[in-house]
XYZ file of C-alpha atoms in Angstrom:
756
model
C -58.089 29.782 -97.701
C -56.091 29.069 -94.583
C -57.707 29.627 -91.229
C -55.296 31.617 -89.103
C -52.263 33.866 -89.467
C -48.767 32.493 -89.066
C -45.991 34.730 -87.802
C -42.239 34.443 -87.523
C -42.454 31.733 -84.883
C -45.120 29.992 -86.880
C -47.649 31.320 -84.383
C -51.209 32.299 -85.343
C -52.759 35.676 -84.776
C -56.526 35.681 -84.467
C -58.358 36.761 -87.620
C -59.066 40.441 -87.731
C -56.348 41.402 -85.262
C -53.863 42.457 -87.890
C -53.891 46.226 -88.190
C -54.663 47.727 -91.586
C -52.043 49.968 -93.136
C -52.295 53.663 -92.331
C -54.261 55.947 -94.606
C -51.085 57.214 -96.271
C -49.945 53.718 -97.122
C -53.386 52.706 -98.328
C -53.535 55.615 -100.732
C -50.137 54.704 -102.114
C -51.229 51.125 -102.530
C -54.345 52.153 -104.422
C -52.305 54.301 -106.780
C -49.998 51.357 -107.388
C -52.866 49.052 -108.258
C -54.489 51.584 -110.593
C -51.333 51.989 -112.667
C -49.770 48.565 -113.310
C -46.109 48.609 -114.055
C -45.573 52.046 -112.580
C -43.781 52.235 -109.216
C -46.063 53.719 -106.559
C -45.295 57.121 -105.143
C -44.014 57.702 -101.673
C -46.653 57.473 -98.972
C -47.652 60.980 -97.927
C -47.007 61.889 -94.318
C -44.229 59.308 -93.982
C -40.516 60.107 -94.036
C -38.626 58.912 -97.063
C -35.733 57.518 -95.075
C -35.236 55.339 -92.094
C -35.079 56.820 -88.598
C -31.715 58.481 -88.176
C -30.848 58.064 -91.871
C -30.556 61.040 -94.273
C -32.956 61.183 -97.211
C -31.875 59.739 -100.525
C -30.193 62.154 -102.912
C -31.538 61.491 -106.392
C -28.414 63.006 -107.952
C -26.089 60.513 -106.269
C -23.399 58.946 -108.420
C -20.263 56.920 -108.008
C -18.638 60.010 -106.535
C -21.190 60.183 -103.718
C -20.024 59.496 -100.171
C -20.167 55.828 -99.070
C -23.092 56.456 -96.661
C -25.102 58.118 -99.432
C -24.280 55.388 -101.925
C -25.392 52.786 -99.376
C -28.704 54.595 -98.865
C -29.325 54.608 -102.598
C -28.387 50.957 -102.859
C -30.743 50.100 -100.017
C -33.643 51.803 -101.786
C -32.840 50.140 -105.104
C -32.494 46.761 -103.409
C -36.013 47.011 -102.047
C -35.236 48.472 -98.631
C -38.473 48.684 -96.679
C -38.025 52.334 -95.757
C -38.026 53.955 -99.194
C -41.416 55.467 -99.984
C -42.212 53.328 -103.054
C -41.098 50.062 -101.496
C -42.909 50.778 -98.251
C -46.169 51.337 -100.131
C -45.766 48.046 -101.999
C -44.846 46.235 -98.791
C -47.805 47.528 -96.801
C -50.188 46.848 -99.685
C -48.921 43.269 -99.941
C -49.136 42.770 -96.191
C -52.738 43.977 -96.144
C -53.894 42.017 -99.182
C -52.380 38.587 -98.619
C -54.510 36.140 -96.708
C -52.496 34.899 -93.743
C -53.607 31.543 -92.399
C -52.715 28.520 -90.325
C -50.853 26.091 -92.545
C -50.814 22.310 -92.315
C -50.528 20.310 -89.050
C -53.612 18.239 -89.813
C -52.042 15.030 -88.501
C -50.858 16.693 -85.285
C -54.258 18.263 -84.640
C -56.039 14.942 -85.093
C -53.546 13.228 -82.788
C -53.978 15.840 -80.060
C -57.756 15.678 -80.200
C -57.579 11.890 -79.979
C -55.365 12.168 -76.884
C -58.059 14.211 -75.154
C -60.626 11.438 -75.620
C -58.205 8.600 -74.854
C -58.520 7.073 -71.380
C -55.863 8.060 -68.875
C -53.940 5.929 -66.410
C -56.420 6.617 -63.606
C -59.356 5.612 -65.778
C -57.638 2.391 -66.823
C -56.988 1.624 -63.180
C -60.647 2.158 -62.332
C -60.105 5.432 -60.478
C -61.528 8.884 -61.090
C -59.025 11.269 -62.614
C -57.508 13.403 -59.857
C -56.181 16.189 -62.048
C -56.739 17.679 -65.477
C -55.385 16.156 -68.684
C -52.048 17.561 -69.921
C -51.165 17.697 -73.624
C -47.551 18.506 -74.473
C -46.489 20.085 -77.766
C -42.724 19.753 -77.911
C -40.300 21.287 -80.361
C -37.674 23.939 -80.834
C -38.644 27.605 -81.172
C -39.482 28.535 -84.732
C -41.024 25.219 -85.740
C -44.616 26.309 -85.162
C -45.239 24.716 -81.756
C -47.066 27.758 -80.332
C -49.022 28.118 -83.563
C -50.231 24.551 -83.207
C -51.188 25.091 -79.553
C -53.132 28.258 -80.303
C -54.919 26.641 -83.246
C -55.861 23.683 -81.042
C -57.147 26.059 -78.353
C -59.180 27.947 -80.943
C -60.827 24.768 -82.179
C -61.539 23.512 -78.656
C -62.818 26.829 -77.274
C -66.478 25.808 -77.579
C -65.831 22.690 -75.470
C -64.588 24.818 -72.552
C -67.289 27.422 -71.863
C -65.460 28.977 -68.904
C -62.763 30.336 -71.185
C -59.230 29.872 -72.449
C -56.397 31.181 -70.260
C -52.877 31.563 -71.632
C -49.571 32.455 -70.027
C -45.959 32.526 -71.132
C -43.626 30.873 -68.631
C -40.304 32.132 -70.030
C -39.219 35.749 -70.368
C -37.955 37.221 -73.609
C -34.415 36.898 -72.244
C -34.907 33.153 -71.673
C -35.355 33.190 -67.866
C -38.185 31.197 -66.237
C -41.081 33.339 -65.023
C -41.686 32.929 -61.248
C -44.710 30.763 -60.578
C -46.287 33.265 -58.197
C -46.281 35.894 -60.948
C -47.990 33.534 -63.409
C -50.522 32.335 -60.840
C -51.424 35.902 -59.868
C -51.864 36.838 -63.535
C -54.204 33.897 -64.140
C -56.165 34.684 -60.987
C -56.615 38.250 -62.198
C -58.105 36.987 -65.463
C -60.494 34.822 -63.472
C -61.582 37.869 -61.472
C -59.981 36.682 -58.224
C -57.863 39.127 -56.230
C -55.119 37.475 -54.187
C -53.652 39.303 -51.176
C -50.464 41.265 -51.910
C -47.264 39.455 -51.053
C -48.787 35.951 -51.029
C -46.238 33.197 -51.659
C -46.183 30.594 -54.417
C -47.999 27.872 -52.475
C -50.859 30.152 -51.442
C -51.306 31.455 -54.970
C -51.239 27.956 -56.462
C -53.898 26.814 -54.014
C -55.982 29.893 -54.766
C -55.737 29.153 -58.493
C -56.822 25.554 -58.033
C -59.728 26.688 -55.866
C -60.778 29.232 -58.508
C -60.736 26.526 -61.219
C -62.679 24.013 -59.138
C -65.923 23.107 -60.900
C -65.013 24.958 -64.113
C -64.216 23.848 -67.641
C -61.172 25.935 -68.585
C -58.486 25.360 -71.194
C -55.107 26.463 -69.844
C -52.445 27.204 -72.487
C -48.938 27.384 -71.028
C -46.420 28.596 -73.595
C -42.628 28.310 -73.423
C -42.554 26.003 -70.404
C -39.055 25.816 -68.948
C -39.559 22.840 -66.634
C -42.059 20.338 -65.292
C -42.227 22.100 -61.919
C -43.859 25.124 -63.555
C -46.689 23.005 -64.958
C -47.112 21.004 -61.759
C -47.553 24.170 -59.674
C -50.321 25.433 -61.993
C -52.015 22.122 -62.786
C -55.734 22.253 -61.825
C -57.291 19.544 -59.678
C -60.426 19.737 -61.842
C -60.598 16.776 -64.315
C -62.854 18.763 -66.658
C -60.067 21.274 -67.312
C -57.417 20.797 -69.990
C -53.799 21.965 -69.953
C -51.906 22.432 -73.230
C -48.196 22.936 -72.545
C -45.619 24.093 -75.093
C -42.039 23.156 -74.297
C -38.691 22.472 -75.890
C -38.434 18.970 -74.443
C -40.337 16.342 -72.434
C -41.983 17.090 -69.081
C -40.957 13.966 -67.197
C -42.183 15.264 -63.846
C -45.810 15.579 -64.960
C -47.749 12.281 -64.732
C -49.763 10.965 -67.676
C -48.669 13.716 -70.089
C -49.515 13.195 -73.773
C -46.629 14.415 -75.985
C -46.756 15.593 -79.588
C -43.485 16.547 -81.279
C -43.597 19.030 -84.160
C -41.189 19.161 -87.068
C -41.188 20.818 -90.458
C -44.311 21.413 -92.541
C -45.101 19.116 -95.433
C -44.306 20.510 -98.872
C -47.849 21.536 -99.820
C -48.469 23.363 -96.531
C -45.043 25.029 -96.662
C -45.600 26.229 -100.234
C -49.019 27.537 -99.195
C -47.446 29.445 -96.298
C -44.867 30.934 -98.653
C -47.621 31.940 -101.095
C -49.354 33.939 -98.372
C -46.426 36.377 -98.487
C -45.376 36.181 -102.129
C -48.799 35.831 -103.716
C -49.803 32.850 -105.899
C -48.388 34.241 -109.157
C -44.724 33.832 -108.353
C -45.322 30.343 -106.964
C -47.231 29.307 -110.073
C -44.520 30.679 -112.372
C -41.782 28.585 -110.770
C -43.177 25.722 -108.622
C -39.865 23.833 -108.758
C -37.992 26.754 -107.213
C -40.695 27.077 -104.570
C -40.315 23.424 -103.640
C -36.529 23.766 -103.554
C -36.867 26.829 -101.317
C -39.069 24.859 -98.939
C -36.459 22.103 -98.825
C -33.700 24.637 -98.177
C -35.743 25.966 -95.231
C -36.480 22.394 -94.069
C -40.170 23.278 -93.922
C -39.569 25.449 -90.844
C -42.417 27.993 -90.547
C -40.273 30.768 -89.068
C -37.678 30.509 -91.835
C -40.379 30.432 -94.525
C -42.030 33.540 -93.095
C -38.746 35.461 -93.109
C -38.024 34.479 -96.711
C -41.636 35.247 -97.622
C -41.317 38.700 -96.062
C -38.117 39.263 -98.029
C -39.997 38.420 -101.233
C -43.046 40.508 -100.234
C -40.806 43.564 -99.980
C -39.428 42.867 -103.481
C -42.294 42.459 -105.946
C -39.851 42.218 -108.873
C -37.862 39.334 -107.344
C -38.722 35.727 -108.156
C -38.711 32.694 -105.891
C -35.590 31.520 -107.677
C -33.872 34.792 -106.732
C -34.649 34.179 -103.069
C -33.367 30.612 -103.331
C -30.163 31.776 -104.990
C -29.565 34.497 -102.392
C -30.174 32.003 -99.601
C -27.766 29.451 -101.048
C -25.088 32.096 -101.648
C -24.845 32.984 -97.974
C -21.372 32.123 -96.658
C -21.061 29.474 -93.940
C -21.558 30.652 -90.374
C -21.111 29.218 -86.886
C -24.890 28.902 -86.559
C -24.917 26.440 -89.479
C -23.310 23.806 -87.266
C -26.593 23.327 -85.409
C -28.708 21.574 -88.032
C -31.933 22.236 -86.114
C -31.310 25.989 -86.046
C -29.644 26.238 -89.486
C -32.772 27.085 -91.584
C -33.874 29.886 -89.270
C -30.354 31.269 -88.877
C -29.776 31.498 -92.615
C -33.216 32.965 -93.328
C -32.633 35.554 -90.623
C -29.257 36.468 -92.104
C -30.882 36.969 -95.509
C -33.692 39.169 -94.170
C -31.516 41.091 -91.727
C -28.813 41.891 -94.297
C -31.449 43.398 -96.607
C -32.530 45.957 -94.013
C -31.171 49.504 -94.153
C -28.629 50.214 -91.432
C -30.948 52.420 -89.372
C -33.794 49.900 -89.570
C -31.468 47.028 -88.634
C -30.250 49.018 -85.646
C -33.786 49.647 -84.445
C -34.674 45.980 -84.860
C -31.789 44.740 -82.738
C -32.487 47.409 -80.112
C -36.067 46.165 -79.776
C -34.867 43.147 -77.795
C -34.390 45.590 -74.889
C -38.114 46.354 -74.907
C -39.669 45.037 -71.673
C -41.048 41.573 -72.267
C -40.155 41.923 -75.951
C -43.308 44.061 -76.369
C -42.844 47.346 -78.224
C -44.968 50.225 -79.429
C -44.150 53.419 -81.303
C -43.091 55.231 -78.110
C -40.663 52.486 -77.083
C -39.250 52.106 -80.600
C -38.670 55.833 -81.019
C -37.039 56.093 -77.588
C -34.690 53.169 -78.224
C -33.646 54.371 -81.676
C -33.668 58.083 -80.839
C -36.101 58.978 -83.639
C -39.572 60.478 -83.905
C -42.707 58.605 -82.889
C -43.942 58.631 -86.497
C -40.730 56.981 -87.687
C -40.998 54.416 -84.905
C -44.568 53.595 -85.887
C -43.626 53.198 -89.564
C -40.682 50.981 -88.623
C -42.807 48.656 -86.493
C -45.387 48.320 -89.267
C -42.615 47.488 -91.708
C -41.067 44.885 -89.419
C -44.445 43.219 -88.911
C -45.062 43.078 -92.659
C -41.526 41.800 -93.113
C -42.280 38.878 -90.765
C -39.923 40.010 -88.002
C -42.493 41.159 -85.441
C -45.882 39.811 -84.366
C -48.817 42.238 -84.065
C -50.313 42.166 -80.576
C -53.199 44.605 -80.344
C -53.511 48.161 -81.540
C -50.077 49.624 -82.148
C -48.277 46.914 -80.159
C -45.824 44.338 -81.466
C -43.913 41.421 -79.987
C -40.408 40.212 -80.787
C -40.747 36.468 -81.605
C -39.019 34.210 -79.130
C -37.126 32.381 -81.871
C -35.572 35.637 -83.127
C -34.716 37.040 -79.702
C -31.368 35.197 -79.271
C -30.334 36.015 -82.854
C -31.056 39.700 -82.344
C -29.242 39.710 -79.009
C -26.172 38.314 -80.732
C -26.350 41.135 -83.284
C -26.816 43.671 -80.500
C -23.735 42.459 -78.636
C -21.643 42.333 -81.808
C -22.687 45.605 -83.469
C -23.515 47.993 -80.615
C -21.144 49.489 -78.093
C -22.144 49.010 -74.434
C -22.393 52.762 -73.965
C -24.865 53.046 -76.851
C -26.944 50.195 -75.457
C -27.060 51.846 -72.044
C -28.013 55.177 -73.612
C -30.867 53.556 -75.554
C -32.147 51.881 -72.389
C -31.959 55.198 -70.532
C -33.987 56.914 -73.267
C -36.634 54.213 -73.052
C -36.917 54.483 -69.260
C -37.014 58.284 -69.392
C -39.844 58.125 -71.939
C -41.763 55.738 -69.675
C -41.320 58.106 -66.724
C -42.718 61.017 -68.742
C -45.674 58.964 -69.957
C -46.499 57.889 -66.406
C -46.213 61.478 -65.211
C -48.730 62.528 -67.874
C -50.951 59.594 -66.888
C -50.977 60.750 -63.259
C -51.730 64.349 -64.222
C -54.681 63.178 -66.323
C -56.311 61.796 -63.158
C -56.567 65.279 -61.625
C -59.779 67.329 -61.963
C -60.336 69.506 -65.002
C -58.976 73.009 -64.562
C -56.467 71.974 -61.887
C -52.776 72.973 -62.116
C -51.939 69.382 -63.038
C -54.257 69.454 -66.039
C -52.734 72.742 -67.158
C -49.288 71.203 -66.900
C -50.501 68.202 -68.911
C -51.731 70.505 -71.679
C -48.214 71.889 -72.065
C -46.605 68.471 -72.592
C -45.775 67.151 -76.101
C -48.770 65.827 -78.001
C -47.617 62.154 -78.198
C -47.494 62.069 -74.382
C -50.817 63.751 -73.623
C -54.105 62.092 -72.696
C -57.419 63.676 -73.556
C -59.254 62.357 -70.493
C -58.778 60.452 -67.266
C -60.535 57.419 -68.753
C -58.085 57.321 -71.656
C -55.125 57.538 -69.276
C -56.556 54.780 -67.060
C -57.113 52.547 -70.086
C -53.576 53.138 -71.290
C -52.217 52.319 -67.831
C -54.161 49.072 -67.570
C -53.137 47.989 -71.066
C -49.469 48.813 -70.604
C -49.195 47.817 -66.922
C -47.448 44.423 -67.458
C -44.940 46.072 -69.799
C -44.295 48.954 -67.389
C -43.780 46.628 -64.428
C -41.427 44.497 -66.509
C -39.506 47.648 -67.488
C -39.096 48.577 -63.826
C -37.989 45.051 -62.976
C -35.459 44.983 -65.810
C -34.104 48.399 -64.830
C -33.523 47.256 -61.256
C -31.990 43.930 -62.273
C -29.596 45.619 -64.700
C -28.182 47.749 -61.884
C -26.630 50.404 -64.128
C -29.432 52.981 -64.116
C -30.618 52.900 -60.526
C -31.594 56.570 -60.443
C -33.840 56.140 -63.467
C -35.158 52.895 -62.030
C -36.166 54.650 -58.804
C -37.856 57.434 -60.754
C -39.732 54.894 -62.871
C -40.944 52.984 -59.818
C -42.030 56.218 -58.140
C -43.884 57.393 -61.256
C -45.604 54.026 -61.640
C -46.592 54.038 -57.962
C -48.107 57.522 -58.211
C -49.982 56.716 -61.419
C -51.445 53.504 -60.000
C -52.500 55.189 -56.776
C -54.073 58.096 -58.668
C -56.217 55.873 -60.903
C -56.879 52.848 -58.689
C -56.469 54.051 -55.134
C -54.205 52.451 -52.544
C -56.381 49.391 -51.992
C -56.900 48.724 -55.685
C -53.184 48.975 -56.454
C -51.946 47.052 -53.394
C -50.893 43.967 -55.363
C -48.735 45.906 -57.810
C -47.429 48.246 -55.112
C -46.050 45.313 -53.125
C -43.793 44.280 -55.997
C -42.752 47.876 -56.702
C -41.762 48.481 -53.075
C -39.666 45.306 -53.213
C -37.830 46.722 -56.229
C -37.138 49.933 -54.297
C -35.819 47.854 -51.417
C -33.434 45.996 -53.735
C -32.015 49.248 -55.091
C -31.725 50.775 -51.609
C -29.802 47.770 -50.318
C -27.490 47.722 -53.314
C -26.777 51.452 -53.152
C -26.741 51.639 -49.322
C -29.565 54.163 -49.069
C -30.905 53.830 -45.493
C -33.777 56.303 -45.848
C -35.110 54.610 -48.984
C -34.606 51.204 -47.380
C -36.574 52.251 -44.310
C -39.373 53.747 -46.413
C -39.650 50.605 -48.558
C -39.723 48.382 -45.468
C -42.440 50.530 -43.909
C -44.570 50.361 -47.052
C -44.105 46.605 -47.302
C -44.954 46.258 -43.625
C -48.187 48.194 -44.147
C -49.163 45.862 -46.997
C -48.216 42.757 -44.990
C -50.272 43.985 -42.048
C -53.250 44.685 -44.301
C -53.006 41.130 -45.666
C -53.031 39.652 -42.144
C -49.316 38.760 -41.965
C -48.821 40.623 -38.680
C -45.623 38.855 -37.606
C -43.968 39.577 -40.948
C -45.111 43.190 -40.775
C -43.628 43.565 -37.275
C -40.257 42.232 -38.487
C -40.248 44.706 -41.381
C -41.117 47.617 -39.078
C -38.246 46.809 -36.721
C -35.811 46.546 -39.633
C -37.115 49.887 -40.878
C -36.509 51.411 -37.427
C -32.875 50.302 -37.509
C -32.377 51.789 -40.972
C -34.137 55.026 -40.005
C -32.011 55.466 -36.902
C -28.874 54.791 -38.937
C -29.862 57.539 -41.369
C -30.803 59.991 -38.628
C -34.146 60.782 -40.264
C -36.650 61.749 -37.516
C -39.743 61.479 -39.702
C -39.036 57.897 -40.790
C -37.997 56.981 -37.251
C -41.266 58.307 -35.835
C -43.279 56.497 -38.476
C -41.500 53.219 -37.681
C -42.120 53.635 -33.932
C -45.800 54.340 -34.513
C -46.131 51.387 -36.906
C -44.615 49.019 -34.339
C -47.063 50.295 -31.753
C -49.946 49.794 -34.160
C -48.844 46.216 -34.815
C -48.775 45.390 -31.104
C -52.214 46.994 -30.847
C -53.441 44.621 -33.572
C -51.942 41.760 -31.560
C -53.834 43.073 -28.477
C -50.592 43.520 -26.566
C -51.752 46.763 -24.944
C -48.705 47.269 -22.718
C -46.166 47.099 -25.552
C -48.405 49.132 -27.829
C -48.569 51.944 -25.238
C -44.805 51.749 -24.776
C -44.038 52.164 -28.508
C -46.658 54.876 -28.908
C -45.076 56.701 -25.992
C -41.638 56.577 -27.652
C -43.090 57.932 -30.861
C -44.874 60.689 -28.905
C -41.644 61.805 -27.239
C -39.972 62.120 -30.626
C -42.882 64.121 -32.081
C -42.997 66.435 -29.077
C -39.256 67.063 -29.342
C -39.797 68.051 -32.977
C -42.843 70.188 -32.033
C -44.992 68.272 -34.483
C -48.378 69.138 -32.990
C -50.656 67.259 -35.469
C -48.642 64.057 -35.089
C -48.611 64.479 -31.309
C -52.411 64.841 -31.293
C -52.734 61.625 -33.289
C -50.443 59.732 -30.916
C -52.261 61.036 -27.827
C -55.464 59.680 -29.339
C -53.873 56.288 -30.047
C -52.566 56.141 -26.500
C -56.044 56.944 -25.185
C -57.486 54.123 -27.285
C -54.884 51.593 -26.087
C -55.285 52.564 -22.422
C -59.042 52.255 -22.806
C -58.717 48.725 -24.230
C -56.479 47.874 -21.269
C -59.066 49.242 -18.807
C -56.829 52.054 -17.565
C -59.504 54.742 -17.852
C -57.694 57.375 -15.831
C -54.701 57.305 -18.187
C -57.040 57.126 -21.164
C -58.882 60.268 -19.980
C -55.611 62.137 -19.572
C -54.440 61.172 -23.083
C -57.784 62.092 -24.694
C -57.728 65.498 -23.016
C -54.170 66.044 -24.242
C -55.259 65.005 -27.740
C -58.137 67.512 -27.644
C -55.815 70.302 -26.558
C -53.279 69.454 -29.304
C -56.000 69.351 -31.974
C -57.300 72.710 -30.795
C -53.837 74.229 -31.077
C -53.389 72.725 -34.532
C -56.797 73.988 -35.705
C -58.100 70.472 -36.384
C -61.819 70.795 -35.605
C -62.688 67.238 -36.664
C -59.879 65.793 -34.538
C -60.967 68.003 -31.635
C -64.517 66.617 -31.810
C -63.229 63.024 -31.906
C -60.928 63.632 -28.943
C -63.802 65.100 -26.909
C -65.909 62.022 -27.654
C -63.060 59.817 -26.462
C -62.708 61.848 -23.269
C -66.470 61.645 -22.656
C -66.373 57.866 -23.053
C -63.466 57.602 -20.611
C -65.325 59.750 -18.056
C -68.408 57.587 -18.414
C -66.421 54.382 -17.902
C -64.551 55.805 -14.906
C -67.781 56.649 -13.043
C -68.140 60.401 -13.736
C -71.596 60.710 -15.324
C -72.116 64.449 -14.781
C -68.719 65.285 -16.324
C -69.448 62.861 -19.155
C -72.758 64.594 -19.920
C -71.047 67.944 -20.064
C -68.292 66.622 -22.323
C -70.832 64.971 -24.625
C -72.581 68.329 -24.970
C -69.233 69.922 -25.892
C -68.692 67.115 -28.403
C -72.025 67.786 -30.080
C -71.267 71.488 -30.264
C -67.807 70.883 -31.726
C -69.195 68.431 -34.289
C -71.483 71.128 -35.712
C -68.486 73.211 -36.801
C -66.069 70.432 -37.812
C -67.043 70.605 -41.497
C -67.466 66.820 -41.775
C -71.127 65.902 -42.207
C -70.562 62.200 -41.662
C -68.628 62.762 -38.460
C -71.260 65.249 -37.284
C -74.046 62.686 -37.727
C -72.059 59.933 -36.028
C -71.119 61.997 -32.977
C -74.629 63.439 -32.683
C -76.065 59.922 -32.522
C -73.456 58.806 -29.966
C -74.162 61.883 -27.838
C -77.912 61.171 -27.951
C -77.345 57.580 -26.812
C -75.127 58.826 -23.979
C -77.833 61.294 -22.897
C -80.271 58.385 -22.585
C -77.821 56.232 -20.658
C -76.697 58.929 -18.248
C -80.098 60.498 -17.598
C -79.678 63.675 -19.609
C -82.385 65.897 -21.056
C -84.603 63.751 -23.371
C -85.460 66.726 -25.574
C -81.766 67.310 -26.248
C -81.354 63.635 -27.172
C -84.319 63.812 -29.552
C -82.929 66.977 -31.156
C -79.553 65.298 -31.689
C -81.189 62.277 -33.331
C -83.230 64.519 -35.612
C -80.017 66.281 -36.611
C -78.337 62.949 -37.368
C -81.305 61.814 -39.480
C -81.327 65.074 -41.448
C -77.630 64.802 -42.199
C -77.904 61.163 -43.242
C -80.868 62.024 -45.462
C -78.832 64.774 -47.105
C -80.980 67.626 -45.759
C -79.712 70.862 -44.343
C -79.714 71.108 -40.583
C -82.449 73.303 -39.094
C -80.504 75.686 -36.867
C -83.474 77.806 -35.816
C -86.711 77.081 -33.962
C -89.534 75.570 -35.958
C -92.830 77.518 -36.364
C -94.784 74.756 -34.639
C -92.652 74.876 -31.518
C -93.201 78.585 -30.989
C -89.506 79.008 -30.289
């Protein structure tokens, strides 16, 4: 029995990760096995036809319409969406033992390269960096399968874990190094500051790997610079890189080039899909089929899936159908010819609706799809989308990746994109993408509502949403968000880069921001929020939206300031002020002015901070925004106090107290009184300070904030001691603070022992 599953790209899936067929399919399979020779009945609960395709008319004849005749022909030809064929297909997919095939020589060579002395060792020096093994080959020849099998066998030698990352997107673009480094740091439990650049993240990754024994698997490497930026300085680590060609920029790399499987391993891989009976009945045809596919794992899997969907077809039938394919432009590339022809055979056998869904799946973010994404792209029900994905996986065209999730193999992505461009109109492609983004927005909206308390209006609104979008609890919604977060962020990034659905892209970014903040909080979601605000900024610049541009710059400035990049935050705030003034939006303008003042306060430039706070205060007063004016008066009092201008600080604190009183902000009123009392004490007015501290203590009792009450009571007691106030009052205030901190109710009346 082979050891690990092989998919379309020849890549292994860990044992046990393949999902069993649904209950409906399992029951159909059992009925098929109990009655040999009788075609199994349609799986209950599953539609008889493909998504968007009308059901088969059993009375069809030569006079039937062409579409109906084609549907009947598809079912008779073993189309995967007829009920009987689907049951057979799912039963075969669940019963065959998938395993890693061949590559014994390559595995032995790679393990020997790990033990072989490097250039530094031969020169008498200690190795400065980790060993790099390169597995080179074209997509579809099993290079990733070999890397994952090697990592599985070496996992016990690296107790600190195996980290993997894909360095090329599904569209073929290199993944930015900072994104990969941040992802690896997250798996190591290290949180990098939001907005950190590539060099900082690379250094943080090397520091996190220092002293560890980690195996780093880098798949689909586009260039040597990607590996060099992620290469650990720890000699006990190991890097396994998968690339199309050599990595000449990486020193002392050990290459291993993969080609086709040997005949025995290739026949064994084919038997995993067809079963041993058909191979035993015609071993010569099986060997000829392997030769026609050049031993390429991806091509063999596609042909094996074609045979698995047709239990009555022989291996010779598959060989004949493959040889009968007419010449194509893809046949000119001899390295890609086996996969191209096998794909044409498998793709042509799909019903039209299923083929359309398959080619639309390349628009899924990161090539990762689930039932919701599939149904949105194809415009069908979620149940049909789920059945289609299960069929594609059993057919060898998708790779299972977790519960209900599937991945488009990298070797099939360019072939499907060619079909998409040739067979779909641009308007239909844009409509499918819009449906997918709209579905993501609705799911994120439901995810945010699930974070609200039970019985709230948000939960009631969630209960009225369609069942496939609902979440039963906040924990379920949070788990879904964490699991789908990379896909959702990639969807937002793709929507912005496309530039044709900017309104939907802005809605998606806003929904993702709200959902993250609701479940993680602002601090916990800061890393993801930084990238989302950058996407909003890109759209605002492209569409000339000054208000959105100013808001995005302000949010980015807040995150930069929180990460300690004060100069960068100040530049963003000033750019936001220009955009806000151009739009004529007073709220954004006031926020930018206040943010600039806060940045100068962080830089301890008290004069400029007071100047910018004063400008913001004038704007708020002109708008009669009393709460904002109270806040700015308090900030001015703080800045003047730091500068030693206690007279101005006292005036601002008194103005803040008056504004809070007018606005009905009792907590703010108590804070402002404490600030005024401190200014009076510093300016040499002890009697006035004592009186103000007494007013502060009285105001704190009614502010409704227990923590603030305890804090101000303790400060007032300390001030009483410093300024020579009544000691009994100070002791009473401290007792009150201790009761509040201990969670006890405050004793507002005289105690029996005191006699009043």
